[in-house]
PDB file of C-alpha atoms in Angstrom:
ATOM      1  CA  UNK A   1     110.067  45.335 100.772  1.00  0.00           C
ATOM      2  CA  UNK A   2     107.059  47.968 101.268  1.00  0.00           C
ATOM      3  CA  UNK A   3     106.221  50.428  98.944  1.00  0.00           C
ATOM      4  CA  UNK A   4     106.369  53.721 100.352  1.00  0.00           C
ATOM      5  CA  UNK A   5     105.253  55.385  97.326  1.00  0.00           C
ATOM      6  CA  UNK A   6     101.599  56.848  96.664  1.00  0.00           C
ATOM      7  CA  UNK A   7      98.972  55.442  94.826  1.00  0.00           C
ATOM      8  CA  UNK A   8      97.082  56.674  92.271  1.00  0.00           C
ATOM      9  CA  UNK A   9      94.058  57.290  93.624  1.00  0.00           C
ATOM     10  CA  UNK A  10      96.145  59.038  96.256  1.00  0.00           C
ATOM     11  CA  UNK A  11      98.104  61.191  93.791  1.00  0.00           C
ATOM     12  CA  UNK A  12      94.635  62.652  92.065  1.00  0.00           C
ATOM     13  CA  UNK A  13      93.215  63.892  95.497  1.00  0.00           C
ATOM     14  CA  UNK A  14      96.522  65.365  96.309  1.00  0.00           C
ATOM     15  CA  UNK A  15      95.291  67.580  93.084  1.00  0.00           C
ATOM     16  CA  UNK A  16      91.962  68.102  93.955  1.00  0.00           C
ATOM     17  CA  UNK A  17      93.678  68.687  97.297  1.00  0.00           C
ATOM     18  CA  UNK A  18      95.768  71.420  95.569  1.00  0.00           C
ATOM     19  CA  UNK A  19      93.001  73.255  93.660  1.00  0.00           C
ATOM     20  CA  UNK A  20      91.363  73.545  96.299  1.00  0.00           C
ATOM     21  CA  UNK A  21      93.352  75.291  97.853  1.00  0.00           C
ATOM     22  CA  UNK A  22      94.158  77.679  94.808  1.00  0.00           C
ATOM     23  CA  UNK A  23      90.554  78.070  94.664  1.00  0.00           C
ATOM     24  CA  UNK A  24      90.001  79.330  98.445  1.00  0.00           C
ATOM     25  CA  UNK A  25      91.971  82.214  97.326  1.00  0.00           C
ATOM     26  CA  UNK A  26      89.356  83.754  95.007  1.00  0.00           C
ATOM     27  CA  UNK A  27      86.478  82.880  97.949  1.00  0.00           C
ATOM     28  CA  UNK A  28      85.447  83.819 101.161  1.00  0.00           C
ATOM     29  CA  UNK A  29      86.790  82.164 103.884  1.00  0.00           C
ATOM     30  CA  UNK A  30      84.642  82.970 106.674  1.00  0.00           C
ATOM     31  CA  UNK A  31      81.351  84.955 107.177  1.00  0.00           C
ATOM     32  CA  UNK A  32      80.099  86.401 110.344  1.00  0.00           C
ATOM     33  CA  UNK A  33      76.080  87.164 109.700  1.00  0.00           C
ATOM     34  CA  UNK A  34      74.387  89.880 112.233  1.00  0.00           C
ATOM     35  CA  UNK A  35      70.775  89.932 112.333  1.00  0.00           C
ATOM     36  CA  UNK A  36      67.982  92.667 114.039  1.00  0.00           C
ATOM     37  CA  UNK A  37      64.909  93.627 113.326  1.00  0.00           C
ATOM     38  CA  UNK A  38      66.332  97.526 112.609  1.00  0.00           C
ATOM     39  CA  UNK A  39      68.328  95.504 109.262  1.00  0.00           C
ATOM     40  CA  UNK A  40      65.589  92.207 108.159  1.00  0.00           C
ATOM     41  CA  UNK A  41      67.758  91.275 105.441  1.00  0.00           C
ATOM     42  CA  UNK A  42      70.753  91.009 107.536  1.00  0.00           C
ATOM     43  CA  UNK A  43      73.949  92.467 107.874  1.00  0.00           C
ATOM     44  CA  UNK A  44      77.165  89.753 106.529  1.00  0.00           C
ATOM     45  CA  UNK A  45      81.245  90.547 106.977  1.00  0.00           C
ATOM     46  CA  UNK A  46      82.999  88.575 105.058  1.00  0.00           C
ATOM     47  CA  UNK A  47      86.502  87.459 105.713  1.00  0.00           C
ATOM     48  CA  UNK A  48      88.812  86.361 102.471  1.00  0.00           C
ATOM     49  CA  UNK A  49      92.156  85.536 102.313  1.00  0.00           C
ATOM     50  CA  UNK A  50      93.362  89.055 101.477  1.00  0.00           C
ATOM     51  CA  UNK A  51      90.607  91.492 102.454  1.00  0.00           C
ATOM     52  CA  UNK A  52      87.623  92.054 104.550  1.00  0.00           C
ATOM     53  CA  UNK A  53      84.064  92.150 102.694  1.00  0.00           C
ATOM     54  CA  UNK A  54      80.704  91.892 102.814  1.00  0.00           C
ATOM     55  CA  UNK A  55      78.477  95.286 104.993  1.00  0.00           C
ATOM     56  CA  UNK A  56      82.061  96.989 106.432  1.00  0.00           C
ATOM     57  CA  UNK A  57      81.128 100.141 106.216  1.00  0.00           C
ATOM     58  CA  UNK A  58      77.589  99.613 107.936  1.00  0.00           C
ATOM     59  CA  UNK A  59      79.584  97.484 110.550  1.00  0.00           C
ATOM     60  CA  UNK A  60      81.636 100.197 111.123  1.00  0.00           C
ATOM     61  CA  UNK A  61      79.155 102.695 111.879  1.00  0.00           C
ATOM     62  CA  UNK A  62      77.059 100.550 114.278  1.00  0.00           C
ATOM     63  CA  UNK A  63      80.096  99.453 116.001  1.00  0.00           C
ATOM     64  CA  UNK A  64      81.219 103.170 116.679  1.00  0.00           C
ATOM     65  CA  UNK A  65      78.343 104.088 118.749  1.00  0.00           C
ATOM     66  CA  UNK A  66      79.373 100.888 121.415  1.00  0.00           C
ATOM     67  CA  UNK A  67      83.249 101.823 120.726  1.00  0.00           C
ATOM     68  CA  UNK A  68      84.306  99.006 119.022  1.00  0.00           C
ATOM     69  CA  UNK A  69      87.726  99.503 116.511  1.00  0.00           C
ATOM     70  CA  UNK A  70      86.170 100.257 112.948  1.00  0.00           C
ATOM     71  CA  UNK A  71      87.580  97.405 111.083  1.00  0.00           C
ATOM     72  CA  UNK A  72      90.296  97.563 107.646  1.00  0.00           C
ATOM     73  CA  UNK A  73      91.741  95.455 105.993  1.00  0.00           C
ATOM     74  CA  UNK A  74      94.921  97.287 106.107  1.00  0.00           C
ATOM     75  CA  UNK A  75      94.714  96.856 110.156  1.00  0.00           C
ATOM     76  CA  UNK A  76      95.611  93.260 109.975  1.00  0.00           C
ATOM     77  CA  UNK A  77      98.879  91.842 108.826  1.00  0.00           C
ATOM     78  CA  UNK A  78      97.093  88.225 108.021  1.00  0.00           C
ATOM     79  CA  UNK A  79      95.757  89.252 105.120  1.00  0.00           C
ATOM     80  CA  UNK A  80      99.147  90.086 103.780  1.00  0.00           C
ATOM     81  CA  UNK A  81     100.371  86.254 104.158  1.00  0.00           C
ATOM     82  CA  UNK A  82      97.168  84.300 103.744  1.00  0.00           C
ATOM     83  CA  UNK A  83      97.125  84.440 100.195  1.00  0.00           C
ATOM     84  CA  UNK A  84     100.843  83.126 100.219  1.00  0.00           C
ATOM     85  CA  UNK A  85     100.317  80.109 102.697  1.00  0.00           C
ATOM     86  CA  UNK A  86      97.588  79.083 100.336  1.00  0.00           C
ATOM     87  CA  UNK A  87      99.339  79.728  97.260  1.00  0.00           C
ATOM     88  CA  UNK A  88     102.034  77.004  98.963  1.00  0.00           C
ATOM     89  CA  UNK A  89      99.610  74.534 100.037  1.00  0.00           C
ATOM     90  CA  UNK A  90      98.320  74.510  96.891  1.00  0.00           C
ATOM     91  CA  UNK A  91     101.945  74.292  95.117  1.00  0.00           C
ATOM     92  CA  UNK A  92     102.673  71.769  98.263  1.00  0.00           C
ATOM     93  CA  UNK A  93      99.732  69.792  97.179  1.00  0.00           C
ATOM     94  CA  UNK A  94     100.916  69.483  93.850  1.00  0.00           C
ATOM     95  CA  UNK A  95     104.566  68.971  94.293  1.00  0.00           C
ATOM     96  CA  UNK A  96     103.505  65.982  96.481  1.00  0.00           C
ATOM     97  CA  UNK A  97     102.415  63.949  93.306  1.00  0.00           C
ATOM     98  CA  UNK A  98     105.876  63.988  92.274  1.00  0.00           C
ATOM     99  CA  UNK A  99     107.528  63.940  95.780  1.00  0.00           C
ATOM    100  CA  UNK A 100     105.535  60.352  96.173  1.00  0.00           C
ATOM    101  CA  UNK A 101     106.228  59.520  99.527  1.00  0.00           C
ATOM    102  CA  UNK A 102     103.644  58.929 102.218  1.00  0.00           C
ATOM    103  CA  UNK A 103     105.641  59.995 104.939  1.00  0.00           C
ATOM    104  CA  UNK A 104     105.599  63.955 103.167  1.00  0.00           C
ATOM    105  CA  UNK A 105     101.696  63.682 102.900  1.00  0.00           C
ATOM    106  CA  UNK A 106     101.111  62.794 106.815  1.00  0.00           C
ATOM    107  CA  UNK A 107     103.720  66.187 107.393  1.00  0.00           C
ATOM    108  CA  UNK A 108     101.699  68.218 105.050  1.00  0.00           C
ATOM    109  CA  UNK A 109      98.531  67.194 107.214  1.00  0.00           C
ATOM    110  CA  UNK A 110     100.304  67.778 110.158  1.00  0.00           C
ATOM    111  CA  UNK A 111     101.133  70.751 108.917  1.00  0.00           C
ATOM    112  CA  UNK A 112      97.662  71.762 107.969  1.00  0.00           C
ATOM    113  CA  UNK A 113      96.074  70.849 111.214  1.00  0.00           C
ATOM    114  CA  UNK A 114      98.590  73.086 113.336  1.00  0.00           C
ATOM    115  CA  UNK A 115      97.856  75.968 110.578  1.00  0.00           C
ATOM    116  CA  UNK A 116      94.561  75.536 111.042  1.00  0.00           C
ATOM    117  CA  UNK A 117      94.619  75.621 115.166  1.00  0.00           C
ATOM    118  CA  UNK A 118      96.749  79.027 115.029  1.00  0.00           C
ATOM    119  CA  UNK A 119      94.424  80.357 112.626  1.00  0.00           C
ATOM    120  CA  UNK A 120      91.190  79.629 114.993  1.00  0.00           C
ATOM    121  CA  UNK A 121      93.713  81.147 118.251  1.00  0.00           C
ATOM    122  CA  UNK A 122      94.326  84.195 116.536  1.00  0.00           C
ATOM    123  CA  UNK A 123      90.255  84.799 114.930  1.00  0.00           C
ATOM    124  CA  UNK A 124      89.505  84.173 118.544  1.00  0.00           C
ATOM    125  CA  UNK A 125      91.973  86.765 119.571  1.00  0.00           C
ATOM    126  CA  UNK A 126      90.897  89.508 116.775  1.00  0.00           C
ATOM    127  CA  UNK A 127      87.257  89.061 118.366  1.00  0.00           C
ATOM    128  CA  UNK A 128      88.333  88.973 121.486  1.00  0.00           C
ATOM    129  CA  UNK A 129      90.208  92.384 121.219  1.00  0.00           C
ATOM    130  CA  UNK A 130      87.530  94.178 119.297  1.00  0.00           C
ATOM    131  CA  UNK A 131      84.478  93.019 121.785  1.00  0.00           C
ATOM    132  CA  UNK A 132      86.368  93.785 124.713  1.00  0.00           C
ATOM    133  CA  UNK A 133      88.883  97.005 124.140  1.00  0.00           C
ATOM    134  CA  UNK A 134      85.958  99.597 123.931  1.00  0.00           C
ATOM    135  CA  UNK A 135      86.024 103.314 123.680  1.00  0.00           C
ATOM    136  CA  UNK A 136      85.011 104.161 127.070  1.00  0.00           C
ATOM    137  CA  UNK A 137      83.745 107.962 125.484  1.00  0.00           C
ATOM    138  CA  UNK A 138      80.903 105.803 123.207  1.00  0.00           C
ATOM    139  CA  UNK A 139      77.597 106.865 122.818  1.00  0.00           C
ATOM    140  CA  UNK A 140      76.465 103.419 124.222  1.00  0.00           C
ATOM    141  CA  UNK A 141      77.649 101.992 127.240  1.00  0.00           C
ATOM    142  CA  UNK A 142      76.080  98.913 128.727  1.00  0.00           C
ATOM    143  CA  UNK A 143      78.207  98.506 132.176  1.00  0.00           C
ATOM    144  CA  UNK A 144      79.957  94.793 131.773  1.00  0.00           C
ATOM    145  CA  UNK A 145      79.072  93.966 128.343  1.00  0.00           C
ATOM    146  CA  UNK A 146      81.460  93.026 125.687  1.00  0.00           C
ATOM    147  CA  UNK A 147      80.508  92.463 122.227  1.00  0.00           C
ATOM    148  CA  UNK A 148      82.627  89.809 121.278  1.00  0.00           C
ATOM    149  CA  UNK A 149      81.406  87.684 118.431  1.00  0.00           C
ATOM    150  CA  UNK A 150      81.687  84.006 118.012  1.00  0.00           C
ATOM    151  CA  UNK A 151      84.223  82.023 116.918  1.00  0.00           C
ATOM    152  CA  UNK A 152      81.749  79.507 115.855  1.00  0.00           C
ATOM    153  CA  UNK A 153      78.060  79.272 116.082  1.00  0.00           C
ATOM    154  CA  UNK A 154      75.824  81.892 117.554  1.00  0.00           C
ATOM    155  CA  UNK A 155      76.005  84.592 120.248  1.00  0.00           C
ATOM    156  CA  UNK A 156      73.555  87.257 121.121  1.00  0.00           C
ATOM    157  CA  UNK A 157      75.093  90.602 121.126  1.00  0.00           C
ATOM    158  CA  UNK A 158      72.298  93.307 122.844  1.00  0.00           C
ATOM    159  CA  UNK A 159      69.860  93.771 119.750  1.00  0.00           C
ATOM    160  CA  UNK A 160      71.659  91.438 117.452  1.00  0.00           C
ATOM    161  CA  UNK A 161      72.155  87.755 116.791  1.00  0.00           C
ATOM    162  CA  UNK A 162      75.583  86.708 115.791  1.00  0.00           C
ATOM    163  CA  UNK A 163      76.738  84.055 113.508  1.00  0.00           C
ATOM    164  CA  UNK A 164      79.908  82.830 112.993  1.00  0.00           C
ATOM    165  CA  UNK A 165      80.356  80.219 109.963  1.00  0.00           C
ATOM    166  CA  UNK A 166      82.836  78.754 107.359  1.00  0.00           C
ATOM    167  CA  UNK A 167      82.060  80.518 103.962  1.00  0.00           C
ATOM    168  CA  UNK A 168      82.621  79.080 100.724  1.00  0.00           C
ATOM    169  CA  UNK A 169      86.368  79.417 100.796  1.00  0.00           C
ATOM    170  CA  UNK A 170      86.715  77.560 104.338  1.00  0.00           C
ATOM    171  CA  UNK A 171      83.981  74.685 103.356  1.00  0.00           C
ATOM    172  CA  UNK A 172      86.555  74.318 100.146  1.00  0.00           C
ATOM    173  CA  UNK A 173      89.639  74.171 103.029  1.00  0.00           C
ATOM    174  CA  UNK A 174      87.946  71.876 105.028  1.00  0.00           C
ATOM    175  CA  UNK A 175      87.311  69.469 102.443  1.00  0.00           C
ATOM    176  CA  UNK A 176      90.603  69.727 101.325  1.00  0.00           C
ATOM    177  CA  UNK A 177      91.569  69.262 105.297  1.00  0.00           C
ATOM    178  CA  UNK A 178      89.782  66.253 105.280  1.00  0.00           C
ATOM    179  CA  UNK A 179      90.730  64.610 101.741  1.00  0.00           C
ATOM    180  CA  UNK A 180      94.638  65.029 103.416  1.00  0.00           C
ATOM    181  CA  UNK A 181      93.137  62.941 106.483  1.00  0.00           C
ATOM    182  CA  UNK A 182      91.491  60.113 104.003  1.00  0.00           C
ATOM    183  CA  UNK A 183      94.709  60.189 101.711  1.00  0.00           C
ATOM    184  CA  UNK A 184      96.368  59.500 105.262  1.00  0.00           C
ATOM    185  CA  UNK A 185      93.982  56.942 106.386  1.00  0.00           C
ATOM    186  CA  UNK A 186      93.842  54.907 102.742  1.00  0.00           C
ATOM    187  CA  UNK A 187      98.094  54.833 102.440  1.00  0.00           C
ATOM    188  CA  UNK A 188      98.940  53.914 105.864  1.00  0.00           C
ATOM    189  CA  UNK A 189      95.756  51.389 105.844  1.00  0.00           C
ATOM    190  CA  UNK A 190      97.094  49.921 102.433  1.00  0.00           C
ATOM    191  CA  UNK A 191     100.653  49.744 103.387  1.00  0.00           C
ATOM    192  CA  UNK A 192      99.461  47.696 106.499  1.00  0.00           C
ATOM    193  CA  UNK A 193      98.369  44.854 103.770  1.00  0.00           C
ATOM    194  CA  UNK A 194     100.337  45.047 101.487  1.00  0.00           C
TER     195      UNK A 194
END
């Protein structure tokens, strides 16, 4: 009869897995980097799991005189549960080790993958609603423009260059996204020779 158990080399990435996770709390997640020649050292908003960082209240300023929403963290109900769904991947993570069952690890990656798609649908709508829903009394109007930022990559927005990138907290998710996938890979892979 198959083993449906883990191994061990499985059951210490499912740790790392789980610290890293823990750790993404105390980092930011995501950074979106504006750049003109009016600010040469750059202008950086920082999103972590609980709060927004990084130049706000500059942000907040420029963004008034197109009519853009001035941005809070208080504004946005996912910083009220992202420090919870990480807190239980990371406790997920760890209770795997002792749930030892391969099946539970491909559901946690499942699980993380579909987190991970809602997460990107609903950044995309955030920037989506504050490029687009202007004040239409701004000091700045450019007819037809919307200054919707990227979700990934770059984007020229009038005077500014854009860029939208994982920060230290979401380099630390991915990896942890992508020791799930290997953990995946090397127990389904094994159990196929075994």
């Amino acid at each position: 009869m198959k083993s449906t158990n883990l191994s061990l080399a499985s059951k210490v990435m499912l740790s790392i897995v789980g610290l890293l996770f823990v750790a993404s709390l105390f980092l930011p997640l995501w950074r979106i980097e504006l750049d003109a020649p009016q600010y040469p050292e750059g202008l950086t908003l920082q999103l972590h799991a609980d709060k927004i960082g990084g130049d706000v209240d500059i942000i907040n300023g420029l963004n008034h005189y197109i009519g853009m929403a001035t941005l809070h963290t208080e504004n946005f109900f996912e910083f009220k549960i992202l420090p919870y769904i990480f807190g239980a991947f990371g406790l997920i993570a760890f209770a795997l080790i002792f749930i030892n069952r391969r099946k539970a690890v491909f559901g946690f990656l499942i699980t993380f993958v579909i987190f991970v798609l809602i997460s990107g649908i609903d950044f995309y709508r955030w920037n989506y609603e504050y490029g687009h829903n202007l004040d239409p009394n701004a000091a700045i109007i450019v007819p037809g423009m919307a200054y919707q930022p990227p979700l990934i990559g770059f984007k020229q927005l009038l005077n500014f260059g854009a860029y939208s990138i994982p920060d230290t907290g979401g380099w630390l998710l991915t990896i942890a996204g992508l020791l799930l996938a290997i953990i995946v890979w090397m127990e389904y892979k094994y159990k196929k020779t075994t």
